[in-house]
PDB file of C-alpha atoms in Angstrom:
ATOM      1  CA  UNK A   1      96.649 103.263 151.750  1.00 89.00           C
ATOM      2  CA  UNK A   2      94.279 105.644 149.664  1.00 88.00           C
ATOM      3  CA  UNK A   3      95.762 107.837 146.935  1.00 93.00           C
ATOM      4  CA  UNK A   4      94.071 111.324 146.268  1.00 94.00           C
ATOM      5  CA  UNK A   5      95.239 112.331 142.650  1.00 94.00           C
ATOM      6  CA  UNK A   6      94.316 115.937 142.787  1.00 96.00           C
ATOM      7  CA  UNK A   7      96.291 116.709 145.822  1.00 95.00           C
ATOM      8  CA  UNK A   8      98.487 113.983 144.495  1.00 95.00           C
ATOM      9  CA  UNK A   9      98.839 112.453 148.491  1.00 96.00           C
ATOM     10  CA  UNK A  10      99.246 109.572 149.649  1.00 95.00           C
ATOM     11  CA  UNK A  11      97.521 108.780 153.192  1.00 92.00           C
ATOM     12  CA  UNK A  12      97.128 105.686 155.573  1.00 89.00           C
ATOM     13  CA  UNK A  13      93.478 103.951 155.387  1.00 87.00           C
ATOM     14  CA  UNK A  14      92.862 102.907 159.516  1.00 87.00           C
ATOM     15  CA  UNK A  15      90.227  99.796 159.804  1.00 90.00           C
ATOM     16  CA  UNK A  16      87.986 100.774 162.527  1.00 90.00           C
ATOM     17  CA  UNK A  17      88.366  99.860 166.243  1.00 83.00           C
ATOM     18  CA  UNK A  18      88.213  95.843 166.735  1.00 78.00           C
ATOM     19  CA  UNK A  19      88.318  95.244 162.797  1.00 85.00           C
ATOM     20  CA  UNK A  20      90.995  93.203 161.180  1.00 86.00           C
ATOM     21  CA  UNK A  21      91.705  92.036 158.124  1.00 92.00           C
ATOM     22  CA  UNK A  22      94.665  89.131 157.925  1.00 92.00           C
ATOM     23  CA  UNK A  23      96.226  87.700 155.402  1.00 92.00           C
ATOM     24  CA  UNK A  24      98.202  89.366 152.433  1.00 95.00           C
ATOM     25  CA  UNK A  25      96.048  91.481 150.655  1.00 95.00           C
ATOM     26  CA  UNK A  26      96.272  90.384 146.797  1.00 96.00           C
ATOM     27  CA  UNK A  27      93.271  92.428 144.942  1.00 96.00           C
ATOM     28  CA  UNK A  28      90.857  94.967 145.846  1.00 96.00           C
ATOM     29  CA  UNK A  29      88.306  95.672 143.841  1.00 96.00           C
ATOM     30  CA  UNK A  30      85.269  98.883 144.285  1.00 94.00           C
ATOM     31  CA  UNK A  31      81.887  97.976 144.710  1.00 92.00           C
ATOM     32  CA  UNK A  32      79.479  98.607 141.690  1.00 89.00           C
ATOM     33  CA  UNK A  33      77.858 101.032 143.868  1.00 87.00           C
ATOM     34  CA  UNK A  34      81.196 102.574 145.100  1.00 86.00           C
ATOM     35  CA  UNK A  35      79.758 101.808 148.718  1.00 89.00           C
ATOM     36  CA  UNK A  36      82.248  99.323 149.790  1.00 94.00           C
ATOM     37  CA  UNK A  37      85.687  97.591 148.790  1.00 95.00           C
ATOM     38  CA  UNK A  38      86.182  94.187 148.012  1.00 97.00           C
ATOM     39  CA  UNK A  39      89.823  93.153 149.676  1.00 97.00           C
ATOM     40  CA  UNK A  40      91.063  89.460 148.426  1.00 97.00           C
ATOM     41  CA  UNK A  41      94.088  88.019 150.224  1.00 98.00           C
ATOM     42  CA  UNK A  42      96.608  85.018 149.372  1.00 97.00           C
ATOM     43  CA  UNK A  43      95.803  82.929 152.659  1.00 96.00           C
ATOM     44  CA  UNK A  44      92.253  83.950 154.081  1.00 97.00           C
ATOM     45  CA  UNK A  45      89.806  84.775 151.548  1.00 97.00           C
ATOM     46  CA  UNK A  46      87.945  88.359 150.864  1.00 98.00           C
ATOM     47  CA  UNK A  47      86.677  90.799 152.865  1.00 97.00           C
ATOM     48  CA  UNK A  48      84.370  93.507 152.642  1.00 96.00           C
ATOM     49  CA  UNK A  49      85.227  96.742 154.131  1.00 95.00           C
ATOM     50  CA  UNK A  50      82.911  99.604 154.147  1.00 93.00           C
ATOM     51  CA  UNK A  51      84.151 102.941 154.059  1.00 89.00           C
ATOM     52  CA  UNK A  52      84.317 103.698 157.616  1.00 90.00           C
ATOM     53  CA  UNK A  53      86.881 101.221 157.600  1.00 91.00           C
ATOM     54  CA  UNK A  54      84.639  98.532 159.044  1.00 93.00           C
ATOM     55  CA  UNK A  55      84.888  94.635 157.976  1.00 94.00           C
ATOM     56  CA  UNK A  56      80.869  93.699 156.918  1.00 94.00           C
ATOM     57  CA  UNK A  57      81.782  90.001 155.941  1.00 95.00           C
ATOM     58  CA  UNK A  58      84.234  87.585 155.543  1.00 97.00           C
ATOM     59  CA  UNK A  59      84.182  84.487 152.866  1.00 97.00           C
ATOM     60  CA  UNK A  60      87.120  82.166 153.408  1.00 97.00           C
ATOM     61  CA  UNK A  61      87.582  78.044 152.993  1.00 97.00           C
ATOM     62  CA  UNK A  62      86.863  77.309 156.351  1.00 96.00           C
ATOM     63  CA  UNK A  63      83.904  75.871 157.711  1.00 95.00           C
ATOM     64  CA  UNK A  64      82.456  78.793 159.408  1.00 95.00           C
ATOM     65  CA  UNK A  65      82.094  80.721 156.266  1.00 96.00           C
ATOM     66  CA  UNK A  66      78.894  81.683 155.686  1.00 96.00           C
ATOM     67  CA  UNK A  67      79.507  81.367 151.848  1.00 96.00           C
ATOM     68  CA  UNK A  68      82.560  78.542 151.337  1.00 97.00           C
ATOM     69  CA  UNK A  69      85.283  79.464 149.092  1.00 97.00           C
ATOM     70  CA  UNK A  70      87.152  76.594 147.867  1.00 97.00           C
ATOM     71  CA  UNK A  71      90.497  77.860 148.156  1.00 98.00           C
ATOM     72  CA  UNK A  72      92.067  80.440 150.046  1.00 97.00           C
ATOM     73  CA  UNK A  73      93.825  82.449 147.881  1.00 98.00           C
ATOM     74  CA  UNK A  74      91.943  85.316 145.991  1.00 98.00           C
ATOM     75  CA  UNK A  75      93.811  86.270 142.673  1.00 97.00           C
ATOM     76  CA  UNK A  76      90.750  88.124 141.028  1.00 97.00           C
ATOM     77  CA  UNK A  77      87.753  90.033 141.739  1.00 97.00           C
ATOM     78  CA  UNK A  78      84.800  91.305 139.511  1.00 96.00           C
ATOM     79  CA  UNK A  79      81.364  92.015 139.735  1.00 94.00           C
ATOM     80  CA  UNK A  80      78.055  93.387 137.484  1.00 88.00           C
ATOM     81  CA  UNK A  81      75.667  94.533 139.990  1.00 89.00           C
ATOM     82  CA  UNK A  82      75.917  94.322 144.176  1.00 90.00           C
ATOM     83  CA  UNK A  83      74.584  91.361 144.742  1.00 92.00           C
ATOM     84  CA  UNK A  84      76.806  89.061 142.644  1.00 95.00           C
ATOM     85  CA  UNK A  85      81.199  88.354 142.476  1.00 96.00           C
ATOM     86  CA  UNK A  86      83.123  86.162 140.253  1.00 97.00           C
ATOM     87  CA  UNK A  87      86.260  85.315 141.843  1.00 98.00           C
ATOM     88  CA  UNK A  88      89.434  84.086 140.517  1.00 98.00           C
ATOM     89  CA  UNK A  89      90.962  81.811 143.308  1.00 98.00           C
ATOM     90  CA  UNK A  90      93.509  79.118 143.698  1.00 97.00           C
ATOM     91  CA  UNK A  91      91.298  76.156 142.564  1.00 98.00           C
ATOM     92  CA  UNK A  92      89.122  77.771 139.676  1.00 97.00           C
ATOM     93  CA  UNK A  93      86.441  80.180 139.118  1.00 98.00           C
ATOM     94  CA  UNK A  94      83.510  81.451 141.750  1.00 98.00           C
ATOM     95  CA  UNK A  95      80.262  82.694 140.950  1.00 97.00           C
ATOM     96  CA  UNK A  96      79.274  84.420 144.622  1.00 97.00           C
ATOM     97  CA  UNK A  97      75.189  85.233 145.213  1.00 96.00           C
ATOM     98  CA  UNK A  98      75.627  87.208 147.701  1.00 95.00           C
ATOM     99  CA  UNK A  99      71.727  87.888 148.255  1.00 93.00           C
ATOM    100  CA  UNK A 100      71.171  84.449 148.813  1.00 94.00           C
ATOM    101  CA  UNK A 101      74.502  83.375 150.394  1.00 95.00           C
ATOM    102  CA  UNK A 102      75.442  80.500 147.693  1.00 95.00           C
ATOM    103  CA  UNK A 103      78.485  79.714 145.959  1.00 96.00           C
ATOM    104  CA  UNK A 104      79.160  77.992 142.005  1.00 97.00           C
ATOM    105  CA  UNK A 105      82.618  76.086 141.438  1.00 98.00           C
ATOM    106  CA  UNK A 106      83.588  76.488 137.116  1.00 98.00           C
ATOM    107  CA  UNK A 107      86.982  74.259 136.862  1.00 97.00           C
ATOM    108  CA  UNK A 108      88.371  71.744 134.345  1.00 97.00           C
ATOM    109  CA  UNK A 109      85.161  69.614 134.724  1.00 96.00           C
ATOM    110  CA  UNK A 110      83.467  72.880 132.977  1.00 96.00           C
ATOM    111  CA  UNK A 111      85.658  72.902 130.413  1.00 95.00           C
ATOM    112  CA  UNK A 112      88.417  75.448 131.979  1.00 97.00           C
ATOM    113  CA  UNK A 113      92.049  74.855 130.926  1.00 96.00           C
ATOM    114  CA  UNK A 114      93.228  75.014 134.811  1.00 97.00           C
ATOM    115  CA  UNK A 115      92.293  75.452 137.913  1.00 98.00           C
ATOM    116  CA  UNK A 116      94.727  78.279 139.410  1.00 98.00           C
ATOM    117  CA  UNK A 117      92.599  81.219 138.202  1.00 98.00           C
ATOM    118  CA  UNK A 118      94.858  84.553 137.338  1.00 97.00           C
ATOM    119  CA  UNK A 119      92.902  87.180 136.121  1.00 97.00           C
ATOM    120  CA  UNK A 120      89.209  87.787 135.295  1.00 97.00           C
ATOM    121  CA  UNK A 121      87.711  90.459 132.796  1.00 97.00           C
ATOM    122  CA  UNK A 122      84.571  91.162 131.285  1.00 94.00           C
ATOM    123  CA  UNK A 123      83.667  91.273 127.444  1.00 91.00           C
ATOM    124  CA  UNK A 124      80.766  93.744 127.889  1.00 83.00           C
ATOM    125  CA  UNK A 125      78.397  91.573 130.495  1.00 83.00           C
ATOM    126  CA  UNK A 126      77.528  88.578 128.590  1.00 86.00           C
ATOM    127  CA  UNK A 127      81.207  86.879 129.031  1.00 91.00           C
ATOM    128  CA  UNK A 128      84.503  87.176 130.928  1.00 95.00           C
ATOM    129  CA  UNK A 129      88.015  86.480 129.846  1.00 96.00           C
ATOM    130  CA  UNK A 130      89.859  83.824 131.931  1.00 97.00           C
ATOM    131  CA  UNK A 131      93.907  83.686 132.694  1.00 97.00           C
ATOM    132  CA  UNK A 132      95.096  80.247 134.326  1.00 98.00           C
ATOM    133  CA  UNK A 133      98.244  78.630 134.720  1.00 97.00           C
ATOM    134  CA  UNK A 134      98.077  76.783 131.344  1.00 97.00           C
ATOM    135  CA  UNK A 135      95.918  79.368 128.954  1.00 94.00           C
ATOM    136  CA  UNK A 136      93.701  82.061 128.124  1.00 95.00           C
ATOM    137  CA  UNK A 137      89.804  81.290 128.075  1.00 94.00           C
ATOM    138  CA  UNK A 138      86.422  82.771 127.113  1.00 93.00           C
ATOM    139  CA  UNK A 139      83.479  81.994 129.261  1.00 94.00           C
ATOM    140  CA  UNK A 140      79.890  82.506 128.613  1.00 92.00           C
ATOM    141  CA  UNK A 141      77.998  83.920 131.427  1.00 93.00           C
ATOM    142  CA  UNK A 142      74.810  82.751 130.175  1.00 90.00           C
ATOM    143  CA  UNK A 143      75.489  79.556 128.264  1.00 92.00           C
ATOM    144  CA  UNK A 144      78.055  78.328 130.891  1.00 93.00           C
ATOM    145  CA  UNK A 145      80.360  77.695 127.476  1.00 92.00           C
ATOM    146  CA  UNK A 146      83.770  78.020 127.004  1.00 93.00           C
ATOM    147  CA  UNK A 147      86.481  78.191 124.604  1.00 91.00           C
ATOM    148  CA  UNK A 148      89.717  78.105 125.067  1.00 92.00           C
ATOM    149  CA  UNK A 149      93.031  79.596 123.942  1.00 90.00           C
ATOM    150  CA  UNK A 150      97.027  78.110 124.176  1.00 90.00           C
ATOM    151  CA  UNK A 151     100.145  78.874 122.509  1.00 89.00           C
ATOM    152  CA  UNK A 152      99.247  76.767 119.567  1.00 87.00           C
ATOM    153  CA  UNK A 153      96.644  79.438 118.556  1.00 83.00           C
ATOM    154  CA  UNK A 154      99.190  82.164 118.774  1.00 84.00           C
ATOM    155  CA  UNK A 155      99.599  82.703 122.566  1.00 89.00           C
ATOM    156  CA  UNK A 156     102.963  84.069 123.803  1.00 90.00           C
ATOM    157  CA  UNK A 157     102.800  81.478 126.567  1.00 92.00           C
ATOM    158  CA  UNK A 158     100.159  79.316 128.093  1.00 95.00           C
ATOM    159  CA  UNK A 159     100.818  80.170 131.770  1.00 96.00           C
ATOM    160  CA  UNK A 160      99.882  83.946 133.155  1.00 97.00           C
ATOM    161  CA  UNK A 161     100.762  86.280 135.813  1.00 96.00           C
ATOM    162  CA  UNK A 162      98.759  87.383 138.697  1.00 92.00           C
ATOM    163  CA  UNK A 163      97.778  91.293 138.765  1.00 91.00           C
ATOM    164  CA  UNK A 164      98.729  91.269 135.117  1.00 95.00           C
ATOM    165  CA  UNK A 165      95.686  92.092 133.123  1.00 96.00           C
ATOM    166  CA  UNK A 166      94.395  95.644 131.578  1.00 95.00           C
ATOM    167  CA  UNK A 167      91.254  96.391 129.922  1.00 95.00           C
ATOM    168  CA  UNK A 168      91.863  99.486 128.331  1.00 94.00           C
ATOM    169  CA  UNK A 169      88.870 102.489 128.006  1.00 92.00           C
ATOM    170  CA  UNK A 170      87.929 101.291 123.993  1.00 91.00           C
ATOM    171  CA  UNK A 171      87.583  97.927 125.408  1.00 90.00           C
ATOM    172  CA  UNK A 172      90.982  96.154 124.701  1.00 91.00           C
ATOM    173  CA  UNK A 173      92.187  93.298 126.663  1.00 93.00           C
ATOM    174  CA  UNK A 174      95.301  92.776 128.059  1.00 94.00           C
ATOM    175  CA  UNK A 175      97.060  89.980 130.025  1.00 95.00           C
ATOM    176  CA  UNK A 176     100.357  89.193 130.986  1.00 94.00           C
ATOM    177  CA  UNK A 177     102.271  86.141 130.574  1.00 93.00           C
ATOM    178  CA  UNK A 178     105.526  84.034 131.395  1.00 93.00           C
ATOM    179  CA  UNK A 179     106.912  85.567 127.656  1.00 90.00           C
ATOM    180  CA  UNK A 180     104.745  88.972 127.431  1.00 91.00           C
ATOM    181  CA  UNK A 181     101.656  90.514 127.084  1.00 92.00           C
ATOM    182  CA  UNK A 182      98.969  89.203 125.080  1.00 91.00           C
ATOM    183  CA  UNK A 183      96.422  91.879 123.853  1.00 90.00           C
ATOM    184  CA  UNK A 184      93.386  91.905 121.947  1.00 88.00           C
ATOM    185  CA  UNK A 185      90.452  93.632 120.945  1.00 87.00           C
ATOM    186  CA  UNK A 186      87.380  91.331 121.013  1.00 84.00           C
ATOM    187  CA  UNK A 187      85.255  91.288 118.380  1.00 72.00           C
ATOM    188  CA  UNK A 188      82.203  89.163 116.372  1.00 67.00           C
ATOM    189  CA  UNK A 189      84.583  86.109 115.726  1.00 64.00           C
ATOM    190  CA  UNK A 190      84.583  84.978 119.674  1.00 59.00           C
ATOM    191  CA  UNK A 191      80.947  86.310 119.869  1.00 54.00           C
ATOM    192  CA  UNK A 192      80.263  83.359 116.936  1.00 48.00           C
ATOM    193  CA  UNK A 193      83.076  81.235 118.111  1.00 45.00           C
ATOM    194  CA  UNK A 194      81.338  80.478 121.837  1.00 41.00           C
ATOM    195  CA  UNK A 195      78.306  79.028 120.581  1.00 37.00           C
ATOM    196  CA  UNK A 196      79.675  76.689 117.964  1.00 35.00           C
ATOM    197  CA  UNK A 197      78.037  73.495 118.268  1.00 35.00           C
ATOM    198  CA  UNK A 198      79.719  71.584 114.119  1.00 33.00           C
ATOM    199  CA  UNK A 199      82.661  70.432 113.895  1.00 34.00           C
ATOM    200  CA  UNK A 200      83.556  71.831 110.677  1.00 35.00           C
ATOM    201  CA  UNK A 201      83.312  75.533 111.969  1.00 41.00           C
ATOM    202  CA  UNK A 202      87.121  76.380 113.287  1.00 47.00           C
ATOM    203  CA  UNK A 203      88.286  78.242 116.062  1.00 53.00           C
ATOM    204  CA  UNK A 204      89.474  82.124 115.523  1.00 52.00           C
ATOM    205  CA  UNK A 205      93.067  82.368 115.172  1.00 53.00           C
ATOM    206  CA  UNK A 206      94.635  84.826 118.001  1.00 49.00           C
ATOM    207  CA  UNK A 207      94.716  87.431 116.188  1.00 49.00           C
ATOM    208  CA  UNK A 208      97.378  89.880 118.065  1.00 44.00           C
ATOM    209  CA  UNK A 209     100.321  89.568 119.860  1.00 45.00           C
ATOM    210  CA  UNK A 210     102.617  91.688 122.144  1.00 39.00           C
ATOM    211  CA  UNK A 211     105.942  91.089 123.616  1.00 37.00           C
TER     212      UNK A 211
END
């Protein structure tokens, strides 16, 4: 369905003749350029549907894929610029090229605390803010780096919802948990905190919480 807010309407969107999209949509997301839509489902990947209502691609786990997702469920979708996606999917984090058609896996191995991926957000466009099943965590884009967050630094809960994360216009973070809603504002301590290489220097406290 589309939503116009002026004449405050709510139509049916029709995919064009001989298009489908299956599986239960979970996310969409707008292009960068506001040419296309991303749609994620629970059981067969993401499409991309223009706005003539026609499917241009299709990314799932199977083998056909042209770029190989490595789970079928798509809880998360955001992107910088057209030719890139991170995903948040059922068995970690996905970095999607779409220019050149290749895929990068981040899970535990990279320093994740989980695997089931729940929401994705971006601190400006140098890092993105990760919700799993068992805590919150702060990757780098560039270094790769992460640091992560649990109940023991002040979390409500370490496991999160699905389509329960916010960031709000000044840049606030929100995301939603098994007991509330976490928010923050980040600032210069995670900007230090990700690049900490002694052991003496201590992770940030969490420094808000909502419930």
């Amino acid at each position: 369905y589309r939503y116009f807010p002026l004449e405050r309407k709510l139509e049916e969107f029709f995919l064009a003749n001989g298009t489908r999209i299956e599986g239960s949509i979970s996310y969409l997301y707008e292009s960068p350029t506001g040419n296309h839509l991303w749609v994620g489902t629970l059981e067969n990947g993401i499409y991309r549907l223009e706005r003539n209502g026609r499917v241009s691609a299709h990314f799932h786990a199977g083998e056909d894929s042209s770029i190989k997702l490595p789970h079928p469920q798509i809880n998360s979708i955001w992107s910088s610029s057209p030719n890139e996606l991170w995903l948040g999917t059922g068995a970690g984090l996905v970095h999607v090229n779409l220019q050149e058609l290749q895929r990068q896996l981040y899970t535990d191995q990279d320093g994740l605390p989980n695997n089931f991926i729940n929401g994705v957000l971006p601190e400006g466009d140098s890092c993105l803010w990760v919700s799993t099943d068992n805590g919150l965590a702060r990757f780098s884009i560039a270094t790769k780096k992460v640091l992560n967050f649990s109940i023991e630094d002040g979390l409500t809960a370490n496991e999160f919802n699905r389509n329960s994360y916010f960031k709000a216009s000044n840049g606030r973070l929100y995301f939603g948990g098994l007991n509330g809603v976490n928010g923050f504002l980040p600032d210069e301590r995670y900007r230090r905190s990700i690049v900490y290489e002694s052991s003496c220097e201590k992770k940030p406290k969490w420094p808000i919480r909502l419930n």
